[in-house]
mmCIF file of C-alpha atoms and ligand atoms in Angstrom:
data_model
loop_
_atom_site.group_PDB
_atom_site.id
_atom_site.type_symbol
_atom_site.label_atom_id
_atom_site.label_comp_id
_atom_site.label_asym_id
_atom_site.label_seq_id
_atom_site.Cartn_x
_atom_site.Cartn_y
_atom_site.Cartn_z
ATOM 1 C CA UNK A 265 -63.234 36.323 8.265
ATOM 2 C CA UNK A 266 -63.930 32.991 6.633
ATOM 3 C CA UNK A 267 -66.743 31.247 7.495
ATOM 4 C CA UNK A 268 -64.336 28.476 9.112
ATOM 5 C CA UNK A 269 -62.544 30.993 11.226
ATOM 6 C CA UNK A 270 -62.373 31.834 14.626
ATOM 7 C CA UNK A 271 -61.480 34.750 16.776
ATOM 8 C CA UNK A 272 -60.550 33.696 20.233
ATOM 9 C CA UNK A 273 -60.650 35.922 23.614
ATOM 10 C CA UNK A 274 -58.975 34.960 27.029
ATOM 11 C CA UNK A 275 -58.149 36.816 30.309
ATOM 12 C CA UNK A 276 -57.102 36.291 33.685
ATOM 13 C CA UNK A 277 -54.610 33.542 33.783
ATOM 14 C CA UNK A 278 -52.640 34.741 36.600
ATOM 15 C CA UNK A 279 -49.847 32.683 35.775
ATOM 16 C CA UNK A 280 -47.230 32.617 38.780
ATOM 17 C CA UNK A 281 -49.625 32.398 41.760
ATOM 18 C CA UNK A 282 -50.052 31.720 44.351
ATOM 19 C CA UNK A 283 -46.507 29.815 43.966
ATOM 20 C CA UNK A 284 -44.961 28.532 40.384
ATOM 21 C CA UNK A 285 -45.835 25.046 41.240
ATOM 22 C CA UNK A 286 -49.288 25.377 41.924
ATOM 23 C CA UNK A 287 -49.607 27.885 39.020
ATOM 24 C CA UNK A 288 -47.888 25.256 36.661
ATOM 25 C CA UNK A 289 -50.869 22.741 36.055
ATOM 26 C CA UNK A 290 -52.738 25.632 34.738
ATOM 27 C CA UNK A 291 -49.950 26.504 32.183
ATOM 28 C CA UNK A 292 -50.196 23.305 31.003
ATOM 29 C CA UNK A 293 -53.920 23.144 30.535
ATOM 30 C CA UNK A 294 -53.489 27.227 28.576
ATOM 31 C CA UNK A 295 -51.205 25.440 26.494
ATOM 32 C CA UNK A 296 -53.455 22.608 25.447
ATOM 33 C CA UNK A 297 -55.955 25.262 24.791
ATOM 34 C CA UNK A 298 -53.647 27.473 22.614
ATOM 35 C CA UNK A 299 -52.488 24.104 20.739
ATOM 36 C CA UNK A 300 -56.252 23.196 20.287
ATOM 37 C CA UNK A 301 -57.414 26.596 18.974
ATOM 38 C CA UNK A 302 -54.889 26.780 16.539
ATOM 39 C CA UNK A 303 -56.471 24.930 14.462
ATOM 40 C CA UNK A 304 -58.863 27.457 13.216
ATOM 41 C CA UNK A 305 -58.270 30.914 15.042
ATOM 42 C CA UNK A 306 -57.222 34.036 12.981
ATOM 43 C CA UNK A 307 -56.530 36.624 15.848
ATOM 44 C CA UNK A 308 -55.941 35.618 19.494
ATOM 45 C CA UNK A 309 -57.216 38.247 22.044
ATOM 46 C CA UNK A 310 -55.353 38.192 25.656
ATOM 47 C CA UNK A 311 -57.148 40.625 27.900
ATOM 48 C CA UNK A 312 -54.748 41.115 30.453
ATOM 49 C CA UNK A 313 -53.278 39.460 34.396
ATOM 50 C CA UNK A 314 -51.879 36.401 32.003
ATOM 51 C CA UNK A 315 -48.768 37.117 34.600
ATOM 52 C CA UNK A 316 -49.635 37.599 37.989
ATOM 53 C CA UNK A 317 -46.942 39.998 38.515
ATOM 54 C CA UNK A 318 -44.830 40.814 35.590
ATOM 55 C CA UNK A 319 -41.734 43.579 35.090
ATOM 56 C CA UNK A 320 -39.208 44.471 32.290
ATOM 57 C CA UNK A 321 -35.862 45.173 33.548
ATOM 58 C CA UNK A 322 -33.779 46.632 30.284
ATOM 59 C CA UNK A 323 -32.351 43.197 29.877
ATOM 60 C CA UNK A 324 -33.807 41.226 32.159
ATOM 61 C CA UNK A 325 -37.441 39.517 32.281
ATOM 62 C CA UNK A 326 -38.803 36.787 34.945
ATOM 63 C CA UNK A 327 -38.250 33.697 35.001
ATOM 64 C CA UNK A 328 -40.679 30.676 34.104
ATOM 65 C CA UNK A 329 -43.729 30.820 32.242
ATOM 66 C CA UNK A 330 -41.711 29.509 29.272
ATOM 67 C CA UNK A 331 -44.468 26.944 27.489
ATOM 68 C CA UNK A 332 -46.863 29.661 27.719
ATOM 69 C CA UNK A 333 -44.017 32.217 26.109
ATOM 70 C CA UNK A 334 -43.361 29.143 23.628
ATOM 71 C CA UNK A 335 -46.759 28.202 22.458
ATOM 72 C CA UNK A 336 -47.357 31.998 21.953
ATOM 73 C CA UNK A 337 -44.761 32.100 19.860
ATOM 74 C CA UNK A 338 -45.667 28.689 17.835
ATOM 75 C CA UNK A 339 -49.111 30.596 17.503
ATOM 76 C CA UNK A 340 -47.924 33.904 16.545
ATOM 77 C CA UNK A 341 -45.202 32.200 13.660
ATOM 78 C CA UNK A 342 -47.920 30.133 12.168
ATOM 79 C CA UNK A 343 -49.670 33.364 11.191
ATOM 80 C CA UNK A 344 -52.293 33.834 14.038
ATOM 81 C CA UNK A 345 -52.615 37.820 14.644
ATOM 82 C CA UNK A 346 -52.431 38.076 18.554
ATOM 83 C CA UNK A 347 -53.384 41.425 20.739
ATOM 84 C CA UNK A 348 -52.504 41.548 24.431
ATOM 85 C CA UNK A 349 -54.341 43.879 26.494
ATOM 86 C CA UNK A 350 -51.994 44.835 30.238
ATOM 87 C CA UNK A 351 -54.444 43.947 32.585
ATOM 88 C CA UNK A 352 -53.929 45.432 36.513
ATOM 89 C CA UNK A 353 -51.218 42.647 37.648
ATOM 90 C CA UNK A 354 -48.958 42.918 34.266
ATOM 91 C CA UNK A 355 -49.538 46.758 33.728
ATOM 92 C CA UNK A 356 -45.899 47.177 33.865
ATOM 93 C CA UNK A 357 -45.260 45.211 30.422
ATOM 94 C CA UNK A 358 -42.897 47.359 28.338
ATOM 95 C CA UNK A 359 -41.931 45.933 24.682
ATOM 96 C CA UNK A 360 -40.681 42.641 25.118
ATOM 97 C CA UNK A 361 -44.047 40.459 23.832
ATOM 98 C CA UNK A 362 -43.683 43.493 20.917
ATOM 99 C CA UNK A 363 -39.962 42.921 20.112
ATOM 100 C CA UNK A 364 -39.787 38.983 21.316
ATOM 101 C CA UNK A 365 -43.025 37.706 20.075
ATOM 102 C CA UNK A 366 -44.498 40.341 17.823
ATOM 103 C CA UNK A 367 -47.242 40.780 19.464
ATOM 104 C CA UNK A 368 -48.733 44.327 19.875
ATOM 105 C CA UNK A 369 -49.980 45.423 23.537
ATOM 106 C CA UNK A 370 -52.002 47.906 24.687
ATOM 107 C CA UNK A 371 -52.779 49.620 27.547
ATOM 108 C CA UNK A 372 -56.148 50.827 27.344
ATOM 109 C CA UNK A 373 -59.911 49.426 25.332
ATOM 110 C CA UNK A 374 -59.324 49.511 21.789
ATOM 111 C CA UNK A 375 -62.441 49.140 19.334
ATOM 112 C CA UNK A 376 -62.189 46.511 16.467
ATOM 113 C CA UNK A 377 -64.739 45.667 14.028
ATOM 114 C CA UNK A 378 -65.433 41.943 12.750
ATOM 115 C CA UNK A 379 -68.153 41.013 10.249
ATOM 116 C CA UNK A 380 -69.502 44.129 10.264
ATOM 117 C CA UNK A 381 -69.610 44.077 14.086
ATOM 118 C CA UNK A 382 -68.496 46.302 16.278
ATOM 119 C CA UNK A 383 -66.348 45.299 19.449
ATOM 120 C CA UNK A 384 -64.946 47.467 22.345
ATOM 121 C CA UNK A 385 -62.235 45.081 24.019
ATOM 122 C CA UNK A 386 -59.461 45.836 27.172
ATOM 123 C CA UNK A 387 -58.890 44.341 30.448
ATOM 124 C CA UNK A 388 -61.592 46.382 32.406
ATOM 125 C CA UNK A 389 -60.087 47.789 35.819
ATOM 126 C CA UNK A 390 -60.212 50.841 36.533
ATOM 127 C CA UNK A 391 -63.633 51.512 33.881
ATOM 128 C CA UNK A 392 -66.873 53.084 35.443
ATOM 129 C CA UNK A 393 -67.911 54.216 38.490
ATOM 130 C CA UNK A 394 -66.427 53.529 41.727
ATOM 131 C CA UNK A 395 -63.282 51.617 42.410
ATOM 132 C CA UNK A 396 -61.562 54.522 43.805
ATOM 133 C CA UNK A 397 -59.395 52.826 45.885
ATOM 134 C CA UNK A 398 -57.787 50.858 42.949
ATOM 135 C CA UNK A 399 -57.947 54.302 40.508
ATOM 136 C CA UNK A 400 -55.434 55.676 43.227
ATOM 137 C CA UNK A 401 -53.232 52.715 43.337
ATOM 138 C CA UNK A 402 -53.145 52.870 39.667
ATOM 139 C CA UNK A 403 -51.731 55.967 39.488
ATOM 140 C CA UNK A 404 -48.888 54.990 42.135
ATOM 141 C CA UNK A 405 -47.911 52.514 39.744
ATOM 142 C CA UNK A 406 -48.223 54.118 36.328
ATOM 143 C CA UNK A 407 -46.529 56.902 37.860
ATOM 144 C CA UNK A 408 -42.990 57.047 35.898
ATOM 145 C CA UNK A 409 -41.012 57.686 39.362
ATOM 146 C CA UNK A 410 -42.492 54.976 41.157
ATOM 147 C CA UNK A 411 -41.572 52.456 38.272
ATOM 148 C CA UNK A 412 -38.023 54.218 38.136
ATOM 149 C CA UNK A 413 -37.827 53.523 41.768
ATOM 150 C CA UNK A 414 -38.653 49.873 41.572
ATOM 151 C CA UNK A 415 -36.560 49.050 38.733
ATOM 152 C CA UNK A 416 -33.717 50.064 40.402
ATOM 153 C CA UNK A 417 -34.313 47.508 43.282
ATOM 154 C CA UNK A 418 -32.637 44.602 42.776
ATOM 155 C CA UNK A 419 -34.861 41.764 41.044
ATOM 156 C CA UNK A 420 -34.424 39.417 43.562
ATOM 157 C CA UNK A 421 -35.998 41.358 46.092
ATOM 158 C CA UNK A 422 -38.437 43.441 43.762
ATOM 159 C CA UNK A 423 -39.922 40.509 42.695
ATOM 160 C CA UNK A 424 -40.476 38.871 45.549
ATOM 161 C CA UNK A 425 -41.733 41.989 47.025
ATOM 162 C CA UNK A 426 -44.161 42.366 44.051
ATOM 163 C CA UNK A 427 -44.847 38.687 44.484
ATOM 164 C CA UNK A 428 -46.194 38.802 47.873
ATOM 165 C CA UNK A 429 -48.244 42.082 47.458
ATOM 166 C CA UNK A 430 -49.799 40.616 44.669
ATOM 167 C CA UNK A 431 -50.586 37.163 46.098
ATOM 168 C CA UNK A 432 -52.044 39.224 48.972
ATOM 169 C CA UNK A 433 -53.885 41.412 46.940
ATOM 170 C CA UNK A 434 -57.410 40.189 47.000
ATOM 171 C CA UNK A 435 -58.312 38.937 43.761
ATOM 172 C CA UNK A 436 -56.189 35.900 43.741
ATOM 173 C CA UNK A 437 -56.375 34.951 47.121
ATOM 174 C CA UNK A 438 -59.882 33.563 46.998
ATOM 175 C CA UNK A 439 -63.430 34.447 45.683
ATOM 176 C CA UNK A 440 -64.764 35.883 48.336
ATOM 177 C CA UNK A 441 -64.950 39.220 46.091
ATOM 178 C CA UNK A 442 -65.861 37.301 42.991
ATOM 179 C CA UNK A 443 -69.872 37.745 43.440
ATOM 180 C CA UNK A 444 -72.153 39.031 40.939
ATOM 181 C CA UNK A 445 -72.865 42.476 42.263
ATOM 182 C CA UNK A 446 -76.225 42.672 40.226
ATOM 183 C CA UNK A 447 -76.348 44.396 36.739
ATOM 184 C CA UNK A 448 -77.316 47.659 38.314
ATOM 185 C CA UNK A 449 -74.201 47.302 39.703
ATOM 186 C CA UNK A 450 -71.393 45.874 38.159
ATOM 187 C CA UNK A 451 -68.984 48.674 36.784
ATOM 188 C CA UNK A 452 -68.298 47.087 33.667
ATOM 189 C CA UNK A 453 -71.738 46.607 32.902
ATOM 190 C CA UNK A 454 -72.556 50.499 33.611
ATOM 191 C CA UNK A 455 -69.432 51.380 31.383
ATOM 192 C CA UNK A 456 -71.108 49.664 28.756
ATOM 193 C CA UNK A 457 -74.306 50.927 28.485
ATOM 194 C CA UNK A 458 -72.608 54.696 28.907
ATOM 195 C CA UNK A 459 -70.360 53.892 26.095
ATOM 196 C CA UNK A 460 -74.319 53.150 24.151
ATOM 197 C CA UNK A 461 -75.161 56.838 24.684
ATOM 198 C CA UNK A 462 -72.520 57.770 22.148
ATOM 199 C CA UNK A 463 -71.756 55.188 20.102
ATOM 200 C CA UNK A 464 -73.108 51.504 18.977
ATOM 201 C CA UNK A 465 -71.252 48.625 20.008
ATOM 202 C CA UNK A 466 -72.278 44.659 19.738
ATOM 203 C CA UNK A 467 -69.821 43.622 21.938
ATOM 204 C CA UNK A 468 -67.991 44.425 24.836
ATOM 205 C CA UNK A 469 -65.558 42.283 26.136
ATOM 206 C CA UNK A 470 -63.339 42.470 29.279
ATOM 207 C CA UNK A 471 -61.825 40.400 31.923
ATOM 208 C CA UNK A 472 -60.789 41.559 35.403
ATOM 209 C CA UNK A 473 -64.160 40.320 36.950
ATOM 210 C CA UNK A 474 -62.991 36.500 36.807
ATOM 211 C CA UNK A 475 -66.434 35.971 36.402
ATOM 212 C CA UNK A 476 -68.074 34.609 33.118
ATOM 213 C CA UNK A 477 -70.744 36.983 32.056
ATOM 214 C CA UNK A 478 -73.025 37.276 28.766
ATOM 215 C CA UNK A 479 -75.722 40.184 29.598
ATOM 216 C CA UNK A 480 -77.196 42.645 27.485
ATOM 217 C CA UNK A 481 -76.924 46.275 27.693
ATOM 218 C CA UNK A 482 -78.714 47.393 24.980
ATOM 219 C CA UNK A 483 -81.019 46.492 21.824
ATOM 220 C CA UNK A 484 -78.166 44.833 19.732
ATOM 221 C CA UNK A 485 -75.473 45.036 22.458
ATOM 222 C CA UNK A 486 -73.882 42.508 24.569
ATOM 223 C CA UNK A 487 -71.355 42.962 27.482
ATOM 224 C CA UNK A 488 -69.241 39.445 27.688
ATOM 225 C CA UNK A 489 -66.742 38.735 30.887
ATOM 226 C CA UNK A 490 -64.185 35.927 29.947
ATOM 227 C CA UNK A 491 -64.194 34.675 33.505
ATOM 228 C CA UNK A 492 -60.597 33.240 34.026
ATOM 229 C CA UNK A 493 -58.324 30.835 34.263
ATOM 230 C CA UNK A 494 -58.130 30.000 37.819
ATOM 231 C CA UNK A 495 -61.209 28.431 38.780
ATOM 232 C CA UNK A 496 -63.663 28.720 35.690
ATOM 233 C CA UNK A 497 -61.193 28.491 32.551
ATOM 234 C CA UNK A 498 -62.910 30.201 30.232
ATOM 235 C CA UNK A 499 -62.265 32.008 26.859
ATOM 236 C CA UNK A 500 -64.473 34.047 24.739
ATOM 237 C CA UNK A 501 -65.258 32.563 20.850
ATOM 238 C CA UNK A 502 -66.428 34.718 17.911
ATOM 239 C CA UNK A 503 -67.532 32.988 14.556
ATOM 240 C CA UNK A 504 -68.258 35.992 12.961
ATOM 241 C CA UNK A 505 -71.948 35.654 13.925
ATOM 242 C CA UNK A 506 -71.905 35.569 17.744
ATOM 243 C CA UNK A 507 -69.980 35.784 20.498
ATOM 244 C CA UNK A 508 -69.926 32.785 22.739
ATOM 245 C CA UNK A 509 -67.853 32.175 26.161
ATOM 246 C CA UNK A 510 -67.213 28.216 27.104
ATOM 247 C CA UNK A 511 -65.519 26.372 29.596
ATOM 248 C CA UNK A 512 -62.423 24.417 28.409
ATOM 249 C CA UNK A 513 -62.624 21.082 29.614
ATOM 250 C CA UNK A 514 -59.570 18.790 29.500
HETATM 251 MN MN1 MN B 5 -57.285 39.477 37.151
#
């Protein structure tokens, strides 16, 4: 990394919800962001939910989201390395950012190291204790019949079906779950400091808590939450020294 660089981190975007209008304002002010970071970012972490419901049909993809989709591309063209993470709400993303926008996604934490530093980075569901209710769902929905079964509804209805279960589902409809559970308690933060007992990391960074989060877990170890992009807009800034998270104003 050069000294002038920057590696940028982002999560929970939720694009689509509740309804495409409401949702579009917020595309507009990603954008901005993405044009203003291009400037000086090398790699582009998204950590997952930057769809609130997404699905890849052989040859078919939703509709909208396209100056999102077109700035990525912009970004990705000019040379800026970009990772996306599936987070819970866009799990079902096949190969289409890989084929359309070269941009490689995974499906689980992957560890990169920067400067000499260490970093552990995914979306975050489904990590640590607990959550048992959402572990089971998970499994419903990675389960290869289930997604067989749904891609053979017709998109029209799928979607909207998909749509309205995920609108429903609690972590868009309000923040009445958003709370700081404590650090005893958050699951992320637990993950992190198990992760410690067998391995150094500086930095861990999810999403999936929508809330922005800098705590330490360990001597040299730091467990960041990106917050989102619904009520806090947030992103996550390394400049090869430390790793910051800021509100984007516009
Ligand atoms: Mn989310």
């Amino acid at each position: 990394m050069n000294t002038n660089q920057r590696i940028y981190f982002a999560s929970d975007q939720h694009f689509g919800a509740p309804t495409p209008e409401l949702s579009f304002p917020r595309e507009q002010k990603f954008v901005a962001w993405l044009d203003e970071i291009k400037q000086d970012a090398t790699i582009l972490f998204l950590l997952g939910d930057l769809f609130d419901f997404w699905f890849e049909y052989k040859t078919v993809v939703p509709k909208g989201f396209i100056r999102v989709l077109g700035k990525l591309a912009e970004l990705r063209d000019s040379g800026i390395t970009i990772y996306f993470f599936t987070g819970n709400h866009d799990l079902w993303m096949s190969d289409y950012f890989e084929k359309e926008l070269n941009i490689p996604v995974f499906h689980k934490p992957q560890q990169f190291t920067f400067n000499n530093k260490v970093f552990l980075i995914g979306h975050g569901d489904g990590l640590g204790p607990g959550d048992k209710g959402y572990k089971r769902m998970k499994k419903v929905f990675t389960n290869p019949f289930s997604k067989w079964l749904f891609r053979w509804l017709h998109p029209d209805l799928g979607v909207k079906l998909a749509q309205y279960l995920s609108v429903k589902n609690k972590l868009i409809s309000g923040d009445a779950d958003v709370k700081f559970l404590g650090e005893e308690n958050e699951w992320l933060v637990l993950y992190s400091k198990r992760k410690l007992e067998t391995k150094h990391y500086d930095y861990f960074v999810f999403g999936h808590r929508h809330l922005p989060m800098t705590i330490k877990v360990g001597e040299n170890s730091t467990y960041v939450n990106l917050g989102d992009w619904i009520g806090y807009f947030t992103y996550g800034v390394f400049d090869g020294e430390k790793l910051e998270v800021i509100e984007y104003k516009k």
